[in-house]
Every structure is written in C-alpha cells, then in structure tokens.
Tab-separated table of C-alpha atoms in Angstrom:
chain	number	residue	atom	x	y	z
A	7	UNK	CA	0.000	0.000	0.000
A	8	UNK	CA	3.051	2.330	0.764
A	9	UNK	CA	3.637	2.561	-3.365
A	10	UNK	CA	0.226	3.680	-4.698
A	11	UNK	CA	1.216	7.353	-4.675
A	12	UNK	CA	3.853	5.935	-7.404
A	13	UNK	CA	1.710	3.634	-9.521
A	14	UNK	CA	-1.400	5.725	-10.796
A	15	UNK	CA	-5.296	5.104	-11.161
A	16	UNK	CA	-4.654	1.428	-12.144
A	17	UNK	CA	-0.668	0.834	-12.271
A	18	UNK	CA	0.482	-2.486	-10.730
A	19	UNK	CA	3.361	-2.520	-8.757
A	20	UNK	CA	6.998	-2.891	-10.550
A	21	UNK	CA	10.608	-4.635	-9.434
A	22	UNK	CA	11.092	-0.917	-7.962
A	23	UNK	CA	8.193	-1.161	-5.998
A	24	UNK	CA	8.040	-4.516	-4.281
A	25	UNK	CA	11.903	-3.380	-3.609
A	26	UNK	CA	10.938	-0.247	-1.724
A	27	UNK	CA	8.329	-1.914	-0.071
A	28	UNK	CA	10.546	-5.280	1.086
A	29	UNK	CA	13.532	-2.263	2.264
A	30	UNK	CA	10.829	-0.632	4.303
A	31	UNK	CA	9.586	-3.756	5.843
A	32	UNK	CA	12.807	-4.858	6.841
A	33	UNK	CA	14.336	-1.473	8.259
A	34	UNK	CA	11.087	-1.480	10.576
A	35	UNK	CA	10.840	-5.418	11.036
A	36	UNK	CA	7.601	-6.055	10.145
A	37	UNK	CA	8.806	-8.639	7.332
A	38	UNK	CA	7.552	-11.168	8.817
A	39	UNK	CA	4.151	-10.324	9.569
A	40	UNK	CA	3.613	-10.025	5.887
A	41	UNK	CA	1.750	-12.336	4.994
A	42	UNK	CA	-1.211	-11.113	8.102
A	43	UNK	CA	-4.126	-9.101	7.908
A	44	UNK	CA	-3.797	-5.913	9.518
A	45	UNK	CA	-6.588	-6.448	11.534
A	46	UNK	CA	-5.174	-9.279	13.166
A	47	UNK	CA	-2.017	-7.437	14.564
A	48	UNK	CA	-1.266	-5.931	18.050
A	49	UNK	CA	-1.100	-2.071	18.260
A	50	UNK	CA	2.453	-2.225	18.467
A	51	UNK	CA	2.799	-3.590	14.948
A	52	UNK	CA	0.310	-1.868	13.365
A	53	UNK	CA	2.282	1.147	14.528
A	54	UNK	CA	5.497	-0.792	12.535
A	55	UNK	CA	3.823	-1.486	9.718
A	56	UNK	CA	1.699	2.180	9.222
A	57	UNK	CA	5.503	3.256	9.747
A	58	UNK	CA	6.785	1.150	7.253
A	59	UNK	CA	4.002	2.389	4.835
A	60	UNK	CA	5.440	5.823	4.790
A	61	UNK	CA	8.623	4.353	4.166
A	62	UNK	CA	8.094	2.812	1.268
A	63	UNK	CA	6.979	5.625	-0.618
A	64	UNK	CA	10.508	6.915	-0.205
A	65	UNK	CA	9.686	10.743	0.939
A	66	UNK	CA	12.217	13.432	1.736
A	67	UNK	CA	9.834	14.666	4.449
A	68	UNK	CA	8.316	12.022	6.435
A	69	UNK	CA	5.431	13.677	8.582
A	70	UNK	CA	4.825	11.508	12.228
A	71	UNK	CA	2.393	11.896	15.178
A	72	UNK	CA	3.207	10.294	17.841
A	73	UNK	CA	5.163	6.872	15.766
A	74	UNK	CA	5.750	4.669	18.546
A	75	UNK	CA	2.398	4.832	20.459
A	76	UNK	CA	1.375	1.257	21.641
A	77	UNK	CA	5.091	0.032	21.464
A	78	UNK	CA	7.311	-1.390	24.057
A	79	UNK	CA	10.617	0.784	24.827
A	80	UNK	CA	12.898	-2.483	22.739
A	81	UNK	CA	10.507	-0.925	19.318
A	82	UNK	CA	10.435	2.733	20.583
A	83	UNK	CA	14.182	3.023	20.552
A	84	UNK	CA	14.593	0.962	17.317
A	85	UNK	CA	12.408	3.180	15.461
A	86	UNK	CA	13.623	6.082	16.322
A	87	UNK	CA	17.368	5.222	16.217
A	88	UNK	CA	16.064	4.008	12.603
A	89	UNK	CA	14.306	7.346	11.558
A	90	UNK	CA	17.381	9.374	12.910
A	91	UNK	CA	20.080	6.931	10.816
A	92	UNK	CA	17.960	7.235	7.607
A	93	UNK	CA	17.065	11.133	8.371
A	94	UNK	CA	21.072	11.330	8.365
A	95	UNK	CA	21.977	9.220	5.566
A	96	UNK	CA	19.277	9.977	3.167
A	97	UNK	CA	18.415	13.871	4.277
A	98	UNK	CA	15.242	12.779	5.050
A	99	UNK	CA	12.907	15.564	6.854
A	100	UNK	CA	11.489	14.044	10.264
A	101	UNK	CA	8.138	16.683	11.638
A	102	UNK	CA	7.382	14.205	14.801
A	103	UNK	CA	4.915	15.226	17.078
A	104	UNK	CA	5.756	13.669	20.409
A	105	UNK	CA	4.017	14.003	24.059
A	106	UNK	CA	7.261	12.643	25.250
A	107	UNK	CA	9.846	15.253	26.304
A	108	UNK	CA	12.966	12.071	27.001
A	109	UNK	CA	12.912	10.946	23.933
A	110	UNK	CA	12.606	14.238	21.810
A	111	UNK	CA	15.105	15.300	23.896
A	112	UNK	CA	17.391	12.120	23.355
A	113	UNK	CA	16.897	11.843	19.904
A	114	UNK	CA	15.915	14.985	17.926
A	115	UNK	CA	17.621	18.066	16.614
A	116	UNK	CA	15.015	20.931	17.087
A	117	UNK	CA	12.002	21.151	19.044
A	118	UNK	CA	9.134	23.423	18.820
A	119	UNK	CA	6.403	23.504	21.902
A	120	UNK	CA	2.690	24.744	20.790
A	121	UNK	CA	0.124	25.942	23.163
A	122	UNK	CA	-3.295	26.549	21.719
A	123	UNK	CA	-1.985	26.874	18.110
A	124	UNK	CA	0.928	29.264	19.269
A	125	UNK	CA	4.121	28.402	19.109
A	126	UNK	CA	6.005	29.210	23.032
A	127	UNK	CA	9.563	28.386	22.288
A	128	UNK	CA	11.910	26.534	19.215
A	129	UNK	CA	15.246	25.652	19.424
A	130	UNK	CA	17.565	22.312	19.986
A	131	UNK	CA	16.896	20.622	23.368
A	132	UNK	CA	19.466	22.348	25.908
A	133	UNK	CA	17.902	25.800	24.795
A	134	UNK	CA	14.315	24.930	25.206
A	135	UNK	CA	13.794	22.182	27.598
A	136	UNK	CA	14.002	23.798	31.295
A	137	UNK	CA	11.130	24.400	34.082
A	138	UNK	CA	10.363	27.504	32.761
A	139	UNK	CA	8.848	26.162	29.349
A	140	UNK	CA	7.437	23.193	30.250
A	141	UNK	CA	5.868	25.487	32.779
A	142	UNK	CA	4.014	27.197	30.190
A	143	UNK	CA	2.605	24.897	27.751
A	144	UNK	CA	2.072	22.012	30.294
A	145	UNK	CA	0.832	23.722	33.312
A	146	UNK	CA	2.836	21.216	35.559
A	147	UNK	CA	5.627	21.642	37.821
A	148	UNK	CA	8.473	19.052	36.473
A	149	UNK	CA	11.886	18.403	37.176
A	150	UNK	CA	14.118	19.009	34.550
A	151	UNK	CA	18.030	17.423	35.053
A	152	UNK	CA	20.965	16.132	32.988
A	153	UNK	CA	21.439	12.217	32.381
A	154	UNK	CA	24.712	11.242	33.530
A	155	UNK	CA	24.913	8.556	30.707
A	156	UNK	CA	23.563	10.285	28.031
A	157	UNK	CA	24.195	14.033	28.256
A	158	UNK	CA	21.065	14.278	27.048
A	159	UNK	CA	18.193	16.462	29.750
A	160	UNK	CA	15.639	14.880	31.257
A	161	UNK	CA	12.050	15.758	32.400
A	162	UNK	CA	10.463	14.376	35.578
A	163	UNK	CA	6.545	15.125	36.495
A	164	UNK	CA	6.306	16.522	40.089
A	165	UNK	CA	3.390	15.093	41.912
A	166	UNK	CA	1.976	16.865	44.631
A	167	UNK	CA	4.001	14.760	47.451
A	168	UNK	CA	7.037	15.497	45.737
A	169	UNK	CA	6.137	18.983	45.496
A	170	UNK	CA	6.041	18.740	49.672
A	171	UNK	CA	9.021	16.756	49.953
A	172	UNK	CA	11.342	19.649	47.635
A	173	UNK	CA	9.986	22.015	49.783
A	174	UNK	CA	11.281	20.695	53.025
C-alpha cells in the first residue's frame, strides 16, 4: 500500500516497488508479519507497519504523530534510532509530534512547543527544555536534570508529594 502514490489510477506494482516496499519492511521489522491481515495485529505492529508504509513511498519529508504509540521501549528506541540513521543518511525531513519530552530530547535536533496553536519556544533541546517552558505549555511543575549517561536532559513530572518533599 506504501507505493500507490507511485503507480497511478490502475498501475500495478513494478521490481522498484516490491523493492521499496521489502527495504521498508525490513528497516522497521515487520517482514515477517507479511503475509497477516492488519486487523489481526497488536497495536504495536500496526504502529510498525503504518511506519513502514510511509517508508516505502521513499519521501524526503516524512510527517509523524506520535510513531511509537502502543510500542514497548525495545521498538520505541529501534524506530527512532532508525528514523534518525535514515534522516542522516538519506536527508530525510522528520516533523514528529511527540508528548514525550525524554525521547525528543534524546533523539531529535530541534524542538518546537505549541500551546493553543501558538508556538512558546523553538530551538535544539538544551535551549528549550528547562522548568520555565514546560511550565508554560504544560501547566505542571516538572523536574528538569541532565542524564549522567547520556548528556542528554531529562524531564520528571512533580506530583503533589514530591512537590512537599522539595519544599522541606
């Protein structure tokens, strides 16, 4: 389905196409489920395979909201570590809309928080992720540190208790 953009009211699909489509499969590991209906997969690989779709149609800007809903953290990091290798080695344009602050923050370039259609701060990930600006667009009180291993910030939710505690 990922090549009918390419094929016209009533092309078939070429050599080129089933190529694409088998590259895509494999690069999001969904090969094997291949021969299933879509209805009969879990959310996790229907989130693959949608992703795999896109692939296929080999795009230099590759729109995603929210890719890796409904998968366990194993899929989450392979799909993004495979968006960011092919964004690199094909200058392929990644727009991701993503509720999740640690993993924008771990694996994207530039970041743009929205509140009510308004756009509160851009910018790469040191420069806009702090307290201040997740503040803002959230309304939440978070904690915002560095991650020894990674380098990379991270962003903790502050319940009420833990408000208490930091204030002892």
């Amino acid at each position: 389905m990922g090549r009918a953009p390419h094929l016209g009211g009533f092309g078939f699909e070429g050599d080129r196409d089933l190529d694409a489509a088998e590259r895509a499969m494999a690069q999001t590991g969904v090969a094997d489920l291949a021969g299933r209906f879509f209805h009969e997969l879990s959310g996790g690989e229907k989130q693959r395979v949608v992703i795999a779709r896109a692939l296929a149609q080999e795009p230099e800007i590759l729109l995603l909201d929210e890719p890796t809903t409904f998968l366990d953290i194993r899929h989450v990091v392979e799909i993004f570590e495979l968006l960011t290798r092919l964004s690199k080695e094909h200058a392929l344009t990644l727009v991701i809309v993503l509720h999740d602050l640690n993993l924008a923050a771990l694996y994207l370039t530039r970041l743009a928080f929205l509140k009510a259609g308004r756009v509160i701060a851009t910018g790469a990930p040191d420069a806009v992720i702090d307290y201040r600006t997740i503040r803002e667009v959230y309304e939440t009180d978070v904690y915002v540190h560095r991650n020894d291993l990674t380098g990379k910030l991270n962003v903790l939710p502050l319940g009420s208790l833990d408000k208490e505690r930091a204030s002892r």
